[in-house]
Tab-separated table of C-alpha atoms in Angstrom:
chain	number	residue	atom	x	y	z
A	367	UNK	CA	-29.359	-7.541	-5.382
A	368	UNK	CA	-27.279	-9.979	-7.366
A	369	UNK	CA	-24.422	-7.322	-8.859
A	370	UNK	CA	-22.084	-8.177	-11.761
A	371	UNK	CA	-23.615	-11.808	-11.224
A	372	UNK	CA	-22.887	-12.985	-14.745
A	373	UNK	CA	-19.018	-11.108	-14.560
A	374	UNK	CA	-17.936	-11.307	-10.627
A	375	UNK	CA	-17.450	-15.312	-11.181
A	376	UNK	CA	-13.902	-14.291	-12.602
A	377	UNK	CA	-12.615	-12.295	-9.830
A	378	UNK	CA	-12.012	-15.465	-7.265
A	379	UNK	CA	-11.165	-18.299	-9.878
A	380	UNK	CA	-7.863	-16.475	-11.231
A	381	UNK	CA	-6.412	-16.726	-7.813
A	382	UNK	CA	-6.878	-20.628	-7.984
A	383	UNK	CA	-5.183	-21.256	-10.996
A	384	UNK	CA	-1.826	-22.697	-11.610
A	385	UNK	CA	1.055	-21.379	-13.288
A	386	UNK	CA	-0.510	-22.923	-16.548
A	387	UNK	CA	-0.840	-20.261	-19.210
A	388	UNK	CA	1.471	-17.482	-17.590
A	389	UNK	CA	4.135	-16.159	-18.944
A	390	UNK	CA	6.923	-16.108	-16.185
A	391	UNK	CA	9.226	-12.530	-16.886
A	392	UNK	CA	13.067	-12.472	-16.480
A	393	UNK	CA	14.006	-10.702	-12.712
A	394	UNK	CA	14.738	-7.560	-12.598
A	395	UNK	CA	16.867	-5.413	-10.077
A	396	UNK	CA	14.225	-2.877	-9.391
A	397	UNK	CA	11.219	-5.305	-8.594
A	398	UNK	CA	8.314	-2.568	-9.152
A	399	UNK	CA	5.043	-2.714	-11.355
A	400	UNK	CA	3.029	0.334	-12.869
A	401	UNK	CA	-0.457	0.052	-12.508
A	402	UNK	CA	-2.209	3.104	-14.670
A	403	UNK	CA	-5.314	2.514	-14.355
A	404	UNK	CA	-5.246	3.552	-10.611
A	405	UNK	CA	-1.882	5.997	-10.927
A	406	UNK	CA	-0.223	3.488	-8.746
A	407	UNK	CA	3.016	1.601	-7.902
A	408	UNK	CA	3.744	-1.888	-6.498
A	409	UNK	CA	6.699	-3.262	-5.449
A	410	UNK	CA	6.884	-7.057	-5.870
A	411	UNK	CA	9.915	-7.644	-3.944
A	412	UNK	CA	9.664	-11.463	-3.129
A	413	UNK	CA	7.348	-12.469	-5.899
A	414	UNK	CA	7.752	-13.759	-8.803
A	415	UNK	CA	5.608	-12.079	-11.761
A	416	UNK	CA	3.781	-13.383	-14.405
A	417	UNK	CA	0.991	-12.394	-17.027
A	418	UNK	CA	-1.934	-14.407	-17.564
A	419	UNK	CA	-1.854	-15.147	-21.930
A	420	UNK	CA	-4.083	-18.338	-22.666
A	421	UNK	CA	-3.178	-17.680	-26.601
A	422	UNK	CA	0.434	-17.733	-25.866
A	423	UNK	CA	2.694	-20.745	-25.791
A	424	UNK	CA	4.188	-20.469	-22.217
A	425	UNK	CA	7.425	-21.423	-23.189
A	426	UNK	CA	7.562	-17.722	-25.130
A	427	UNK	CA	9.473	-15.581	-22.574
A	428	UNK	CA	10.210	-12.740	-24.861
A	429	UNK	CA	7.671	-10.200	-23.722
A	430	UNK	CA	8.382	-7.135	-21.677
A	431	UNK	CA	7.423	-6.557	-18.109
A	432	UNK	CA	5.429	-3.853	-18.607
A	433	UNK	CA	3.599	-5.108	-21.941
A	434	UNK	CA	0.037	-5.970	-21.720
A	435	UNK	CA	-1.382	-7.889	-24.654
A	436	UNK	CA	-5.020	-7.708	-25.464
A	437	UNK	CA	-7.394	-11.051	-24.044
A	438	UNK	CA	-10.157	-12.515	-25.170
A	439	UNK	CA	-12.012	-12.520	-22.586
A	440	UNK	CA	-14.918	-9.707	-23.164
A	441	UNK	CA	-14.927	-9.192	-19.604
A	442	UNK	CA	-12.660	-10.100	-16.793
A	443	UNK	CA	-9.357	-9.535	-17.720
A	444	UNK	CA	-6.483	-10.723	-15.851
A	445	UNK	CA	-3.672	-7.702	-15.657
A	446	UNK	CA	-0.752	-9.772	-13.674
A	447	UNK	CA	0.058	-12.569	-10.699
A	448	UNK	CA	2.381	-12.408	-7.906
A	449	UNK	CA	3.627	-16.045	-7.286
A	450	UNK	CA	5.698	-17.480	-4.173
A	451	UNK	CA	8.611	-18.207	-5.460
A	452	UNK	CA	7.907	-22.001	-4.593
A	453	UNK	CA	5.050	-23.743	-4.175
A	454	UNK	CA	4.208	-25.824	-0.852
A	455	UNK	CA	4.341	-29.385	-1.805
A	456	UNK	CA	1.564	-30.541	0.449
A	457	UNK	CA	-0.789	-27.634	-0.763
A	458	UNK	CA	-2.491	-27.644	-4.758
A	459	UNK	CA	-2.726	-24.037	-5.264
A	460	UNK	CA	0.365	-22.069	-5.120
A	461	UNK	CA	0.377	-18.722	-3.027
A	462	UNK	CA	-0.531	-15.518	-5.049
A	463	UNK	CA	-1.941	-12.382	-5.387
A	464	UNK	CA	-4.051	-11.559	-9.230
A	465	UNK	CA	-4.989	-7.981	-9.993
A	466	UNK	CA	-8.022	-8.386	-12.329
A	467	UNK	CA	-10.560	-5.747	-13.642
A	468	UNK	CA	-13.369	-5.501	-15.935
A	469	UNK	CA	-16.353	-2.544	-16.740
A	470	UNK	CA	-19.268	-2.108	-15.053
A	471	UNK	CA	-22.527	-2.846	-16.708
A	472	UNK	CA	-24.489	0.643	-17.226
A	473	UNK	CA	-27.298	-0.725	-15.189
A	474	UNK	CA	-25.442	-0.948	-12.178
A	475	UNK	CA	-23.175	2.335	-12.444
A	476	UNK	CA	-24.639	3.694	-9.048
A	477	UNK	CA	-23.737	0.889	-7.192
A	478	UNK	CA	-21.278	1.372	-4.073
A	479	UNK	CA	-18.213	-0.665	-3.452
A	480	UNK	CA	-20.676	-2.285	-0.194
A	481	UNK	CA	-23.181	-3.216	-2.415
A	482	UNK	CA	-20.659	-5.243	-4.745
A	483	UNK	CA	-18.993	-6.787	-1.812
A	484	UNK	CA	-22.780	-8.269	-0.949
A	485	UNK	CA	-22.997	-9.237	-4.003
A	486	UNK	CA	-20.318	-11.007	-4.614
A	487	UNK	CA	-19.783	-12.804	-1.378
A	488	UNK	CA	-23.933	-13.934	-1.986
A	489	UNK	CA	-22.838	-15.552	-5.203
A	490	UNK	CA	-19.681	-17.124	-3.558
A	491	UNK	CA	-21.797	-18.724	-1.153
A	492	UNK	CA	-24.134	-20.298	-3.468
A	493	UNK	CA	-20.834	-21.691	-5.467
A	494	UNK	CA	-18.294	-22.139	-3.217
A	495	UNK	CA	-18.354	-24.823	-0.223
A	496	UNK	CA	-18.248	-23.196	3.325
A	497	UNK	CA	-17.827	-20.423	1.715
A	498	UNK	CA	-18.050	-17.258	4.377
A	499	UNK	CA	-16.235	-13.781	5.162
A	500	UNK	CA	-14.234	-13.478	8.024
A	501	UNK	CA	-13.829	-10.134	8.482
A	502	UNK	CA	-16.234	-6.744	8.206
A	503	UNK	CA	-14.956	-4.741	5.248
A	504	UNK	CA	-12.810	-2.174	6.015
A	505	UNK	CA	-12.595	0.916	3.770
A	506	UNK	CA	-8.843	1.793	3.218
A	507	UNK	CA	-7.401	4.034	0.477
A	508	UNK	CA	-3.905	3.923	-1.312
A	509	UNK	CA	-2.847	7.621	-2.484
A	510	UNK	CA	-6.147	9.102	-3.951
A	511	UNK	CA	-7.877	5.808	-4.705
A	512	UNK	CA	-10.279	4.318	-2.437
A	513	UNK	CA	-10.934	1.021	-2.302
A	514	UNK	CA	-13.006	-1.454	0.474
A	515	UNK	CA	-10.941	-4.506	1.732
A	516	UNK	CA	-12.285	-7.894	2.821
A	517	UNK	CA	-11.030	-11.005	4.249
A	518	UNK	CA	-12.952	-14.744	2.998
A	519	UNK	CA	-12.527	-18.235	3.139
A	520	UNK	CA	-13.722	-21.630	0.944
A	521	UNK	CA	-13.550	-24.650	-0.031
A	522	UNK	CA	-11.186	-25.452	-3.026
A	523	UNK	CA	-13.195	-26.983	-5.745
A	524	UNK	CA	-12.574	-30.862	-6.488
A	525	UNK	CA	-9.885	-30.534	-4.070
A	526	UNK	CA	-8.700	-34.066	-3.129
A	527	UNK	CA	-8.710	-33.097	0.483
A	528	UNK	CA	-11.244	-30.859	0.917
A	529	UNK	CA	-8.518	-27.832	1.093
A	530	UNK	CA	-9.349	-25.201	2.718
A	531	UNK	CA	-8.350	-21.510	0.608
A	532	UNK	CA	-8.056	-18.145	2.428
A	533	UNK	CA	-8.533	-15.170	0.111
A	534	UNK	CA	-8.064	-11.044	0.846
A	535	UNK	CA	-9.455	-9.062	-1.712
A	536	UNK	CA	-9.081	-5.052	-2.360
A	537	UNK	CA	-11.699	-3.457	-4.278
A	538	UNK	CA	-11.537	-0.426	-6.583
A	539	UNK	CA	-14.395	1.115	-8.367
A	540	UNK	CA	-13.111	4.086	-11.263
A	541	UNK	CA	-14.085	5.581	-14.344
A	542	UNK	CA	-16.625	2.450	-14.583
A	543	UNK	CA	-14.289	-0.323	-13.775
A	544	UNK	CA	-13.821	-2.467	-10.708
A	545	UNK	CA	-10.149	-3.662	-10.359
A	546	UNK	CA	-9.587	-6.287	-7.777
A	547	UNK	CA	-6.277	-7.335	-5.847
A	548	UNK	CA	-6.985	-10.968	-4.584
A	549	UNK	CA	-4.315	-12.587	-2.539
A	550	UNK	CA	-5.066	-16.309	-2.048
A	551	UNK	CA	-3.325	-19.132	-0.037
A	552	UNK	CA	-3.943	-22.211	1.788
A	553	UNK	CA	-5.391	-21.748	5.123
A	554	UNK	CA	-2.236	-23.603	6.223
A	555	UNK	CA	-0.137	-21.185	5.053
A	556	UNK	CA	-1.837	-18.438	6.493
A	557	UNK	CA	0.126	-17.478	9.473
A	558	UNK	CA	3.095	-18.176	7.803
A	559	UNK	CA	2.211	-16.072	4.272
A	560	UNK	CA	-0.482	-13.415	5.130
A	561	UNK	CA	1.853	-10.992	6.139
A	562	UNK	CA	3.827	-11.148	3.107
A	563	UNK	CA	0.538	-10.546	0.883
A	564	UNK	CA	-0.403	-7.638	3.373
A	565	UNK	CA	2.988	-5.761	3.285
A	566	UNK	CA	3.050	-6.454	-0.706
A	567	UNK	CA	-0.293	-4.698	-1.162
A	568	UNK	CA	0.921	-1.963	1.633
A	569	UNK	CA	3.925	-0.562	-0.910
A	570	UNK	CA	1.186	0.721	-3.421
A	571	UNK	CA	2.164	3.979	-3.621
A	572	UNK	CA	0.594	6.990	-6.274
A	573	UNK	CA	2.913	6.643	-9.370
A	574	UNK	CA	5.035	10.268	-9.427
């Protein structure tokens, strides 16, 4: 079963973008971010943060942290990124983690978090180059929310040296929405930065 086919295409592409179109926020001491849809806390410690606003001019840094402005995108909607603070100069993507969600179709509103994960990683395959999951999904939970987590790897698209990309993805079904954590890097960075993305996504804590 091909699930979310004509939605799931935006989960994986936001963690291959550029800065372009973010708005970058001014530091703050206390580095956390509120996340209400799941009654959770991150702390982005490390990172800097930025919102994804393609109607925005990017050199408009007036916005608050915690302000999330409307898209037009009818479905996937990208909440926030994580960005290294710089990027590697031999690499074209820049490390990040994306939280993105969007509803679930009515059709599909028995579907299980394993069946979405097949789904997804089937229409990957067929879009991606050498596309393939390296890991068996691991259900995991962060306060009351479960979620299933997964570890995959491609081919960057029109890369000029066939780079390879290394993605780990957290998936949360609630209240008929999937929200996705993907943190993407360059497989050459991946001994060096995975550990950072894990312990980042480790700090969610239920919001008190």
């Amino acid at each position: 079963m091909i699930l979310l086919e004509r939605y799931s295409l935006g989960f994986l592409l936001p963690g291959i973008i550029l800065c372009f179109a973010c708005i970058e926020k001014v530091p703050e001491i206390k580095k956390t971010i509120e996340i209400p849809e799941l009654g959770l806390v991150l702390n982005y410690e490390g990172w800097i943060y930025e919102e994804y606003d393609p109607n925005r001019d990017s050199s408009d840094s007036s916005r608050s942290k915690n302000k999330r402005e409307p898209q037009n995108d009818k479905h996937v909607k990208v909440m926030f990124y994580l960005f290294e603070p710089e990027q590697n100069k031999g690499s074209e993507i820049r490390t990040n983690i994306n939280f993105v969600s969007e509803p679930i179709p009515v059709k599909y509103s028995k579907a299980t978090l394993e069946d979405y994960v097949a789904s997804i990683s089937g229409l990957y395959s067929n879009i991606y180059k050498e596309y393939e999951i390296l890991s068996v999904p691991q259900k995991c939970s962060f306060g009351k929310e479960k979620c299933i987590f997964f570890e995959s790897k491609f081919v960057l698209p029109n890369s000029t040296e066939k780079q390879q990309i290394r993605t780990l993805q957290w998936i949360f079904f609630k209240e008929g929405y999937v929200y996705i954590f993907t943190g993407t890097l360059p497989e050459l960075e991946f001994s060096e930065k995975n550990k950072k993305i894990l312990n980042t996504i480790q700090t969610l804590t239920e919001k008190i």
